[in-house]
Amino acid sequence: MFHKVVAINRPAIPLLKHHRKTRPLSTMVTTFLVVAGVPLGLYTYKCIMLIAFQNQLIYMGYLPPGSRHNENFKKLIPSSLEIHEETILTEDRKRLHGFIVSKKSAQSASATFIHAGLERSDPIMVYFQGNAGNMSDRFGLFKTALSAVPNMTIIGIGYRQYGNSNGYATESGLKRDAKAILDKIQRKYGPNRPLYLYGHSLGGAVAIDLASTVATNKEKYNIQGIIIENTFTSIYDMVCALYPAYSPYPYIAKYCLWNHWDSDRKIRSLPPSIRLLFLSSKRDEIVPPSHMKQLYSLAQHTHPDNATFVQFERSLHMDIYSTEPRLFQCTLQKFII
Ligand SMILES: *[C@@H]1O[C@H](CO)[C@@H](O)[C@H](O)[C@H]1NC(C)=O
Ligand SMILES: *[C@@H]1O[C@H](CO)[C@@H](O)[C@H](O)[C@H]1NC(C)=O
Ligand SMILES: *[C@@H]1O[C@H](CO)[C@@H](O)[C@H](O)[C@H]1NC(C)=O
C-alpha cells in the first residue's frame, strides 16, 4: 500500500524533488504543533483564563441564574419570620441590599424596645454568606437558627454584586462591605447588643477578617463570638485542594492570585475574649474538612478555652441546618448566650 501511494504521488507533483529536503522538517514541526503545541497552547490559555477570571470563579453571585433579580423574594419568606429589607451605603458608595430577620412572635416586643431606645441584651447575628447564590437562599437557615434562639435578630446583607446589591465583587470590596454592615448595626442598635458573626464558606473568611480588623475597638463593637461554617484556610489552599500537586496551578497560584482570604493567618490575631465556634461537615464536597480542622487547631493556641469544634457526620457543604437540625440548634443555643 505504501508503494502504491508513493507511486501515485511521484508523477503528480513535479516539484517534489525540490521540496523533498524540507519536507521532514515541516512534517516534524506540524506534528510537534499538533501533538504538543496545541494542547500546550490550550493549557496556557486555560491557565491565563483561570488567573484573569479568578474574580468570576471566586465570587459567583450570578449563580444560580436568577440570583441577581429580587422581584419575587417575598414569596420565599417562611411564614414564621418577620423580614424587613435594609439598604446600606458603603464608604465607596456601593448600595448593599439585604434583610433584618427576626421571629414573628418576638417582633412586636423588640420593635417597641428599639423605638423606646432602650438597651436590650438580645443577641444580633450578622450573617456572611458563601460565594454563590443570594441572601434569600439562606431564609431556611435563618428560620432554623431562630427557632433555636428566638430572641435573636439576624442581619443578612448581600455583598456587592450579590443579590440586589450593586458594584463589583473583589476581596477589598467585600471587606469594605463587611465593615459598612458592622458600622450600620453599631449605629442602629448601639454598642450594647452582643454581636455574633456567622460566616459560611467564603463568608467565614469575611467574618474572620472583619473581626481581626475591629478587634481592638472593643467599646464600639461588642463582638462576643464568631461562628465559622465550612470555611477554607485560604484561597491558595483551595487551589491546591482543587488541582493535583503535579499540575502547574498551585505554582501559578503562588504568584498570580490577587485574592487571598488567608484566614489561617488572621485567625491568630483574634483576641482570646472572642469565642469561636467551628461547624464542620464531615462530608463537605467543596471545602476539604481538613481546612476546618486546621483553623481549629490554629485557634486552640490563641483561644485555649474559647474555641469549640462541632462535627456534623452526615452533612455536606451547604446543608448542616437541614440535614442535622437538632445538633445545629443545640450548638447555637449553647454558644449564643
Ligand atoms: C435570590 O435568588 C432567587 C432565585 O434563585 C430569587 O428568586 C430571589 O428574588 C433572589 N433574592 C434576592 C434578594 O435577590
Ligand atoms: C474566653 O472568653 C470569655 C468571654 O469572652 C472571657 O471572659 C475569657 O477570659 C476568655 N478566656 C481566655 C482564656 O481568654
Ligand atoms: C435571649 O435568649 C437567650 C438564650 O436563648 C437568653 O440567655 C437571654 O437571656 C435572652 N435575652 C433576653 C433579653 O430575653
PDB file of C-alpha atoms in Angstrom, residues 75-249:
ATOM      1  CA  LYS A  75     -42.594  34.505  48.090  1.00  0.00           C
ATOM      2  CA  LEU A  76     -39.584  32.788  49.655  1.00  0.00           C
ATOM      3  CA  ILE A  77     -40.087  34.189  53.161  1.00  0.00           C
ATOM      4  CA  PRO A  78     -41.095  31.468  55.666  1.00  0.00           C
ATOM      5  CA  SER A  79     -44.342  32.356  57.426  1.00  0.00           C
ATOM      6  CA  SER A  80     -42.771  32.245  60.894  1.00  0.00           C
ATOM      7  CA  LEU A  81     -40.267  35.007  60.051  1.00  0.00           C
ATOM      8  CA  GLU A  82     -40.556  38.752  60.124  1.00  0.00           C
ATOM      9  CA  ILE A  83     -38.312  40.150  57.408  1.00  0.00           C
ATOM     10  CA  HIS A  84     -37.512  43.775  56.657  1.00  0.00           C
ATOM     11  CA  GLU A  85     -35.430  44.998  53.769  1.00  0.00           C
ATOM     12  CA  GLU A  86     -32.375  47.053  54.597  1.00  0.00           C
ATOM     13  CA  THR A  87     -30.073  49.139  52.409  1.00  0.00           C
ATOM     14  CA  ILE A  88     -26.550  50.107  53.403  1.00  0.00           C
ATOM     15  CA  LEU A  89     -24.270  52.561  51.660  1.00  0.00           C
ATOM     16  CA  THR A  90     -20.557  51.696  51.750  1.00  0.00           C
ATOM     17  CA  GLU A  91     -17.807  54.262  52.045  1.00  0.00           C
ATOM     18  CA  ASP A  92     -17.074  53.897  48.307  1.00  0.00           C
ATOM     19  CA  ARG A  93     -20.762  54.495  47.558  1.00  0.00           C
ATOM     20  CA  LYS A  94     -21.955  50.969  46.736  1.00  0.00           C
ATOM     21  CA  ARG A  95     -25.532  50.194  47.676  1.00  0.00           C
ATOM     22  CA  LEU A  96     -25.910  46.919  49.559  1.00  0.00           C
ATOM     23  CA  HIS A  97     -29.266  45.262  49.897  1.00  0.00           C
ATOM     24  CA  GLY A  98     -30.333  42.706  52.474  1.00  0.00           C
ATOM     25  CA  PHE A  99     -32.590  41.747  55.316  1.00  0.00           C
ATOM     26  CA  ILE A 100     -33.213  42.139  59.016  1.00  0.00           C
ATOM     27  CA  VAL A 101     -34.752  38.892  60.164  1.00  0.00           C
ATOM     28  CA  SER A 102     -36.487  38.018  63.391  1.00  0.00           C
ATOM     29  CA  LYS A 103     -39.040  35.550  64.652  1.00  0.00           C
ATOM     30  CA  LYS A 104     -42.591  36.764  64.206  1.00  0.00           C
ATOM     31  CA  SER A 105     -43.848  36.443  67.765  1.00  0.00           C
ATOM     32  CA  ALA A 106     -40.890  38.292  69.230  1.00  0.00           C
ATOM     33  CA  GLN A 107     -41.088  41.083  66.678  1.00  0.00           C
ATOM     34  CA  SER A 108     -43.620  43.460  68.254  1.00  0.00           C
ATOM     35  CA  ALA A 109     -41.779  43.418  71.567  1.00  0.00           C
ATOM     36  CA  SER A 110     -38.389  44.148  70.052  1.00  0.00           C
ATOM     37  CA  ALA A 111     -39.820  46.922  67.845  1.00  0.00           C
ATOM     38  CA  THR A 112     -41.171  48.669  70.919  1.00  0.00           C
ATOM     39  CA  PHE A 113     -37.826  48.415  72.599  1.00  0.00           C
ATOM     40  CA  ILE A 114     -35.960  49.801  69.614  1.00  0.00           C
ATOM     41  CA  HIS A 115     -38.367  52.704  69.333  1.00  0.00           C
ATOM     42  CA  ALA A 116     -38.214  53.408  73.033  1.00  0.00           C
ATOM     43  CA  GLY A 117     -34.435  53.500  72.681  1.00  0.00           C
ATOM     44  CA  LEU A 118     -33.956  51.012  75.498  1.00  0.00           C
ATOM     45  CA  GLU A 119     -30.860  48.935  75.763  1.00  0.00           C
ATOM     46  CA  ARG A 120     -31.503  45.285  75.210  1.00  0.00           C
ATOM     47  CA  SER A 121     -29.349  42.267  75.756  1.00  0.00           C
ATOM     48  CA  ASP A 122     -30.800  40.300  72.860  1.00  0.00           C
ATOM     49  CA  PRO A 123     -28.121  38.974  70.549  1.00  0.00           C
ATOM     50  CA  ILE A 124     -27.583  40.083  66.961  1.00  0.00           C
ATOM     51  CA  MET A 125     -26.199  37.627  64.451  1.00  0.00           C
ATOM     52  CA  VAL A 126     -24.531  39.088  61.362  1.00  0.00           C
ATOM     53  CA  TYR A 127     -24.651  36.533  58.589  1.00  0.00           C
ATOM     54  CA  PHE A 128     -21.971  36.462  55.875  1.00  0.00           C
ATOM     55  CA  GLN A 129     -22.897  34.185  53.005  1.00  0.00           C
ATOM     56  CA  GLY A 130     -20.808  31.831  50.879  1.00  0.00           C
ATOM     57  CA  ASN A 131     -19.651  32.645  47.368  1.00  0.00           C
ATOM     58  CA  ALA A 132     -22.761  31.691  45.379  1.00  0.00           C
ATOM     59  CA  GLY A 133     -26.468  32.457  45.474  1.00  0.00           C
ATOM     60  CA  ASN A 134     -28.013  35.279  47.456  1.00  0.00           C
ATOM     61  CA  MET A 135     -29.455  36.080  50.869  1.00  0.00           C
ATOM     62  CA  SER A 136     -32.939  34.720  50.223  1.00  0.00           C
ATOM     63  CA  ASP A 137     -31.365  31.286  49.712  1.00  0.00           C
ATOM     64  CA  ARG A 138     -30.487  31.447  53.425  1.00  0.00           C
ATOM     65  CA  PHE A 139     -34.004  32.026  54.782  1.00  0.00           C
ATOM     66  CA  GLY A 140     -34.287  28.335  55.696  1.00  0.00           C
ATOM     67  CA  LEU A 141     -31.132  28.524  57.785  1.00  0.00           C
ATOM     68  CA  PHE A 142     -32.364  31.723  59.447  1.00  0.00           C
ATOM     69  CA  LYS A 143     -35.635  30.027  60.337  1.00  0.00           C
ATOM     70  CA  THR A 144     -33.870  27.038  61.915  1.00  0.00           C
ATOM     71  CA  ALA A 145     -31.472  29.283  63.817  1.00  0.00           C
ATOM     72  CA  LEU A 146     -34.284  31.500  65.094  1.00  0.00           C
ATOM     73  CA  SER A 147     -36.318  28.627  66.410  1.00  0.00           C
ATOM     74  CA  ALA A 148     -33.261  27.702  68.487  1.00  0.00           C
ATOM     75  CA  VAL A 149     -32.557  31.265  69.681  1.00  0.00           C
ATOM     76  CA  PRO A 150     -35.894  33.101  69.367  1.00  0.00           C
ATOM     77  CA  ASN A 151     -34.848  36.457  70.775  1.00  0.00           C
ATOM     78  CA  MET A 152     -32.013  36.905  68.279  1.00  0.00           C
ATOM     79  CA  THR A 153     -32.040  39.305  65.327  1.00  0.00           C
ATOM     80  CA  ILE A 154     -30.283  38.099  62.177  1.00  0.00           C
ATOM     81  CA  ILE A 155     -28.865  40.614  59.751  1.00  0.00           C
ATOM     82  CA  GLY A 156     -28.005  39.261  56.320  1.00  0.00           C
ATOM     83  CA  ILE A 157     -26.808  41.774  53.738  1.00  0.00           C
ATOM     84  CA  GLY A 158     -25.678  40.810  50.246  1.00  0.00           C
ATOM     85  CA  TYR A 159     -22.109  41.743  49.337  1.00  0.00           C
ATOM     86  CA  ARG A 160     -21.553  43.978  46.337  1.00  0.00           C
ATOM     87  CA  GLN A 161     -22.518  42.167  43.101  1.00  0.00           C
ATOM     88  CA  TYR A 162     -24.694  39.743  45.068  1.00  0.00           C
ATOM     89  CA  GLY A 163     -28.483  39.659  45.097  1.00  0.00           C
ATOM     90  CA  ASN A 164     -29.789  43.164  44.734  1.00  0.00           C
ATOM     91  CA  SER A 165     -26.531  44.930  45.718  1.00  0.00           C
ATOM     92  CA  ASN A 166     -24.628  46.802  43.021  1.00  0.00           C
ATOM     93  CA  GLY A 167     -20.878  47.128  42.337  1.00  0.00           C
ATOM     94  CA  TYR A 168     -18.206  44.529  41.546  1.00  0.00           C
ATOM     95  CA  ALA A 169     -17.043  41.889  43.988  1.00  0.00           C
ATOM     96  CA  THR A 170     -13.365  41.953  44.963  1.00  0.00           C
ATOM     97  CA  GLU A 171     -11.537  40.993  48.132  1.00  0.00           C
ATOM     98  CA  SER A 172     -11.066  44.594  49.248  1.00  0.00           C
ATOM     99  CA  GLY A 173     -14.652  45.384  48.228  1.00  0.00           C
ATOM    100  CA  LEU A 174     -16.141  42.599  50.341  1.00  0.00           C
ATOM    101  CA  LYS A 175     -14.019  43.704  53.302  1.00  0.00           C
ATOM    102  CA  ARG A 176     -15.411  47.197  52.898  1.00  0.00           C
ATOM    103  CA  ASP A 177     -18.934  45.801  52.748  1.00  0.00           C
ATOM    104  CA  ALA A 178     -18.466  43.852  55.961  1.00  0.00           C
ATOM    105  CA  LYS A 179     -17.157  46.949  57.738  1.00  0.00           C
ATOM    106  CA  ALA A 180     -20.084  49.038  56.433  1.00  0.00           C
ATOM    107  CA  ILE A 181     -22.559  46.416  57.654  1.00  0.00           C
ATOM    108  CA  LEU A 182     -20.996  46.331  61.115  1.00  0.00           C
ATOM    109  CA  ASP A 183     -20.949  50.128  61.351  1.00  0.00           C
ATOM    110  CA  LYS A 184     -24.579  50.329  60.330  1.00  0.00           C
ATOM    111  CA  ILE A 185     -25.524  47.826  63.051  1.00  0.00           C
ATOM    112  CA  GLN A 186     -23.486  49.760  65.558  1.00  0.00           C
ATOM    113  CA  ARG A 187     -25.312  52.982  64.648  1.00  0.00           C
ATOM    114  CA  LYS A 188     -28.723  51.354  64.581  1.00  0.00           C
ATOM    115  CA  TYR A 189     -28.541  49.258  67.764  1.00  0.00           C
ATOM    116  CA  GLY A 190     -25.823  50.918  69.812  1.00  0.00           C
ATOM    117  CA  PRO A 191     -22.794  49.232  71.353  1.00  0.00           C
ATOM    118  CA  ASN A 192     -24.582  47.091  73.947  1.00  0.00           C
ATOM    119  CA  ARG A 193     -26.220  44.329  71.970  1.00  0.00           C
ATOM    120  CA  PRO A 194     -23.986  41.247  71.908  1.00  0.00           C
ATOM    121  CA  LEU A 195     -22.830  40.620  68.333  1.00  0.00           C
ATOM    122  CA  TYR A 196     -22.152  37.258  66.772  1.00  0.00           C
ATOM    123  CA  LEU A 197     -20.589  36.998  63.336  1.00  0.00           C
ATOM    124  CA  TYR A 198     -21.678  33.953  61.363  1.00  0.00           C
ATOM    125  CA  GLY A 199     -19.743  33.103  58.202  1.00  0.00           C
ATOM    126  CA  HIS A 200     -20.382  30.231  55.847  1.00  0.00           C
ATOM    127  CA  SER A 201     -17.587  29.193  53.462  1.00  0.00           C
ATOM    128  CA  LEU A 202     -16.219  32.420  51.878  1.00  0.00           C
ATOM    129  CA  GLY A 203     -18.314  34.269  54.480  1.00  0.00           C
ATOM    130  CA  GLY A 204     -16.195  32.671  57.205  1.00  0.00           C
ATOM    131  CA  ALA A 205     -13.144  34.348  55.714  1.00  0.00           C
ATOM    132  CA  VAL A 206     -15.051  37.650  55.591  1.00  0.00           C
ATOM    133  CA  ALA A 207     -16.081  37.298  59.257  1.00  0.00           C
ATOM    134  CA  ILE A 208     -12.582  36.413  60.436  1.00  0.00           C
ATOM    135  CA  ASP A 209     -11.093  39.322  58.524  1.00  0.00           C
ATOM    136  CA  LEU A 210     -13.677  41.755  59.874  1.00  0.00           C
ATOM    137  CA  ALA A 211     -13.179  40.640  63.463  1.00  0.00           C
ATOM    138  CA  SER A 212      -9.402  40.836  63.139  1.00  0.00           C
ATOM    139  CA  THR A 213      -9.582  44.448  61.929  1.00  0.00           C
ATOM    140  CA  VAL A 214     -12.060  45.790  64.515  1.00  0.00           C
ATOM    141  CA  ALA A 215     -10.993  43.657  67.477  1.00  0.00           C
ATOM    142  CA  THR A 216      -9.019  46.443  69.123  1.00  0.00           C
ATOM    143  CA  ASN A 217     -12.099  48.656  69.325  1.00  0.00           C
ATOM    144  CA  LYS A 218     -13.997  46.697  71.962  1.00  0.00           C
ATOM    145  CA  GLU A 219     -16.056  49.604  73.276  1.00  0.00           C
ATOM    146  CA  LYS A 220     -17.550  50.251  69.883  1.00  0.00           C
ATOM    147  CA  TYR A 221     -18.007  46.737  68.544  1.00  0.00           C
ATOM    148  CA  ASN A 222     -19.347  44.273  71.058  1.00  0.00           C
ATOM    149  CA  ILE A 223     -18.319  41.098  69.220  1.00  0.00           C
ATOM    150  CA  GLN A 224     -18.870  38.137  71.530  1.00  0.00           C
ATOM    151  CA  GLY A 225     -18.333  35.265  69.181  1.00  0.00           C
ATOM    152  CA  ILE A 226     -17.675  34.072  65.646  1.00  0.00           C
ATOM    153  CA  ILE A 227     -19.367  31.071  64.094  1.00  0.00           C
ATOM    154  CA  ILE A 228     -17.479  29.580  61.188  1.00  0.00           C
ATOM    155  CA  GLU A 229     -19.189  27.028  58.976  1.00  0.00           C
ATOM    156  CA  ASN A 230     -17.214  25.010  56.413  1.00  0.00           C
ATOM    157  CA  THR A 231     -14.723  27.701  55.535  1.00  0.00           C
ATOM    158  CA  PHE A 232     -11.292  27.312  53.938  1.00  0.00           C
ATOM    159  CA  THR A 233      -7.855  28.204  55.292  1.00  0.00           C
ATOM    160  CA  SER A 234      -7.002  30.369  52.257  1.00  0.00           C
ATOM    161  CA  ILE A 235      -7.753  30.679  48.541  1.00  0.00           C
ATOM    162  CA  TYR A 236      -4.277  29.347  47.817  1.00  0.00           C
ATOM    163  CA  ASP A 237      -5.023  26.202  49.823  1.00  0.00           C
ATOM    164  CA  MET A 238      -8.291  25.838  47.920  1.00  0.00           C
ATOM    165  CA  VAL A 239      -6.412  25.929  44.601  1.00  0.00           C
ATOM    166  CA  CYS A 240      -4.074  23.242  45.948  1.00  0.00           C
ATOM    167  CA  ALA A 241      -7.088  21.189  47.038  1.00  0.00           C
ATOM    168  CA  LEU A 242      -8.828  21.525  43.670  1.00  0.00           C
ATOM    169  CA  TYR A 243      -5.831  20.754  41.473  1.00  0.00           C
ATOM    170  CA  PRO A 244      -3.277  17.965  41.880  1.00  0.00           C
ATOM    171  CA  ALA A 245       0.195  18.866  43.101  1.00  0.00           C
ATOM    172  CA  TYR A 246       1.808  17.907  39.764  1.00  0.00           C
ATOM    173  CA  SER A 247      -0.352  20.383  37.839  1.00  0.00           C
ATOM    174  CA  PRO A 248       1.032  23.906  37.384  1.00  0.00           C
ATOM    175  CA  TYR A 249      -1.891  25.588  39.147  1.00  0.00           C
TER     176      TYR A 249
END
